[in-house]
Coordinates of C-alpha atoms in Angstrom, one line a residue:
M899 CA 16.7 -9.6 -12.6
I900 CA 19.6 -10.9 -10.6
E901 CA 20.3 -9.7 -7.1
T902 CA 22.9 -7.1 -6.6
E903 CA 25.2 -7.0 -3.5
L904 CA 25.5 -3.5 -2.0
Q905 CA 28.1 -2.0 0.3
L906 CA 26.6 0.1 3.0
P907 CA 29.1 2.7 4.3
D908 CA 27.9 2.4 7.9
A909 CA 27.2 -1.3 8.0
P910 CA 28.3 -3.1 11.2
A911 CA 31.6 -4.9 10.8
I912 CA 30.2 -8.5 11.1
P913 CA 32.2 -11.0 9.0
G914 CA 29.9 -12.8 6.6
L915 CA 27.1 -10.2 6.7
R916 CA 26.0 -9.0 3.3
F917 CA 23.4 -6.6 1.9
R918 CA 21.7 -7.2 -1.3
T919 CA 18.7 -6.3 -3.4
F920 CA 15.4 -8.3 -3.3
E921 CA 14.9 -11.0 -5.8
P922 CA 11.1 -11.6 -6.3
G923 CA 11.6 -15.0 -7.8
R924 CA 12.9 -16.4 -4.5
D925 CA 12.9 -13.9 -1.6
Y926 CA 9.2 -13.6 -0.6
P927 CA 9.3 -16.7 1.8
A928 CA 12.4 -15.4 3.5
L929 CA 11.1 -11.9 3.9
V930 CA 7.8 -13.2 5.3
E931 CA 9.6 -15.4 7.8
L932 CA 11.8 -12.4 8.9
I933 CA 8.7 -10.2 9.3
R934 CA 6.9 -13.0 11.2
S935 CA 9.9 -13.4 13.6
A936 CA 10.1 -9.7 14.3
H937 CA 6.4 -9.2 14.7
V938 CA 6.0 -12.2 17.1
E939 CA 8.9 -10.8 19.2
D940 CA 7.3 -7.4 19.3
R941 CA 3.7 -8.7 19.8
I942 CA 2.5 -7.2 16.5
D943 CA -0.7 -8.8 15.3
Y944 CA 0.0 -8.6 11.6
I945 CA 1.7 -11.6 10.1
P946 CA 2.0 -11.5 6.3
T947 CA 1.7 -14.4 3.9
V948 CA 3.9 -14.9 0.8
E949 CA 0.9 -14.3 -1.5
G950 CA -0.3 -11.2 0.5
L951 CA 3.2 -9.6 0.4
R952 CA 3.6 -10.4 -3.3
V953 CA 0.2 -8.7 -4.0
D954 CA 1.2 -5.7 -1.9
F955 CA 4.6 -5.3 -3.6
E956 CA 3.4 -5.9 -7.1
N957 CA 0.4 -3.5 -6.8
T958 CA 2.0 -0.4 -5.2
A959 CA 2.5 2.4 -7.7
E960 CA 6.0 3.5 -8.2
F961 CA 7.4 0.7 -6.1
D962 CA 9.6 -2.1 -7.3
P963 CA 10.9 -4.5 -4.7
R964 CA 14.0 -5.2 -6.8
R965 CA 15.2 -1.6 -6.2
D966 CA 13.1 -0.5 -3.1
V967 CA 13.8 -3.4 -0.8
L968 CA 17.1 -4.3 0.8
L969 CA 18.0 -7.5 2.6
A970 CA 20.7 -8.2 5.1
E971 CA 21.9 -11.8 5.0
F972 CA 24.2 -13.9 7.1
D973 CA 25.1 -17.4 5.9
G974 CA 22.3 -17.2 3.3
I975 CA 19.6 -16.4 5.9
A976 CA 17.7 -13.0 5.9
V977 CA 18.4 -11.4 9.2
A978 CA 17.1 -7.9 8.4
A979 CA 15.3 -6.0 5.7
T980 CA 13.9 -2.6 4.8
E981 CA 11.7 -1.1 2.2
V982 CA 10.9 2.5 1.1
D983 CA 8.2 3.7 -1.2
V984 CA 6.9 7.2 -2.2
R985 CA 3.4 8.5 -2.5
T986 CA 1.9 12.0 -2.8
R987 CA -0.3 13.0 0.1
D988 CA -1.8 16.4 0.2
G989 CA 0.7 17.6 -2.4
I990 CA 3.7 16.3 -0.3
G991 CA 6.0 13.6 -1.5
V992 CA 6.0 11.1 1.4
H993 CA 8.7 8.5 1.5
H994 CA 7.4 5.7 3.8
V995 CA 9.9 3.4 5.5
E996 CA 9.4 -0.1 6.9
G997 CA 12.1 -2.3 8.5
W998 CA 12.6 -5.5 10.3
V999 CA 15.5 -7.0 12.2
D1000 CA 15.5 -10.7 13.4
P1001 CA 15.3 -10.6 17.2
T1002 CA 18.6 -12.5 17.6
W1003 CA 20.3 -9.8 15.4
R1004 CA 19.1 -6.7 17.2
R1005 CA 21.3 -4.1 18.8
R1006 CA 24.2 -4.7 16.3
G1007 CA 23.7 -1.6 14.1
L1008 CA 21.7 -3.3 11.3
G1009 CA 18.6 -1.2 11.8
R1010 CA 20.6 2.1 11.6
A1011 CA 22.5 1.0 8.5
L1012 CA 19.2 0.0 6.8
L1013 CA 17.5 3.3 7.8
H1014 CA 20.4 5.2 6.3
W1015 CA 20.0 3.2 3.1
T1016 CA 16.3 4.1 2.9
E1017 CA 17.3 7.8 3.3
R1018 CA 19.7 7.6 0.4
R1019 CA 17.2 5.7 -1.7
A1020 CA 14.5 8.3 -1.0
L1021 CA 16.9 11.0 -2.1
E1022 CA 17.6 9.1 -5.4
V1023 CA 13.8 8.8 -6.0
A1024 CA 13.3 12.5 -5.2
R1025 CA 15.8 13.6 -7.8
V1026 CA 14.0 11.8 -10.7
D1027 CA 10.3 11.3 -9.9
G1028 CA 9.0 14.7 -11.0
R1029 CA 7.3 15.7 -7.7
R1030 CA 7.9 19.2 -6.7
G1031 CA 7.7 20.8 -3.3
E1032 CA 8.0 19.4 0.1
R1033 CA 9.3 15.9 0.9
V1034 CA 9.1 14.0 4.1
M1035 CA 10.1 10.6 5.4
S1036 CA 7.6 8.6 7.5
A1037 CA 7.4 5.4 9.5
W1038 CA 4.7 4.2 11.7
P1039 CA 6.3 1.8 14.2
D1040 CA 4.1 0.4 16.9
A1041 CA 5.0 1.4 20.5
M1042 CA 6.1 -2.2 21.1
Q1043 CA 8.8 -1.9 18.5
A1044 CA 11.4 -0.3 20.8
G1045 CA 14.3 -0.4 18.3
A1046 CA 12.2 1.2 15.5
V1047 CA 10.9 3.8 17.8
A1048 CA 14.5 4.6 19.0
L1049 CA 15.6 5.0 15.3

């Protein structure tokens, strides 16, 4: 699958910034580096590996990184990313969100734009996945992730 560039209605007006879908054939190293940078800055112990992230992405039911992960790039470098997946817990459709913004790109509106994309993506999934009843969005930011907690 070829990446698709997306226009986010509330994206910050930063010349050269673009949003695109994840391409598994080439994007794992960039996403791992982005997560590593964000987690080091936030003092989060978990640092993924390319192989570990690939295994997670390719073995999560109803999750396809090509449609459920969005990258923000500037000059070909991943500066932010988000993912959203859905699972049923206690009869409730839970749309779980993760997101990362490179420390040098924080406080520019990227996190908010990506969060809004995950909300829209969760609504798309909810319309077609066959689950009935209650839906919720969830995220589990660490207390050290001030930007994520604020969102």
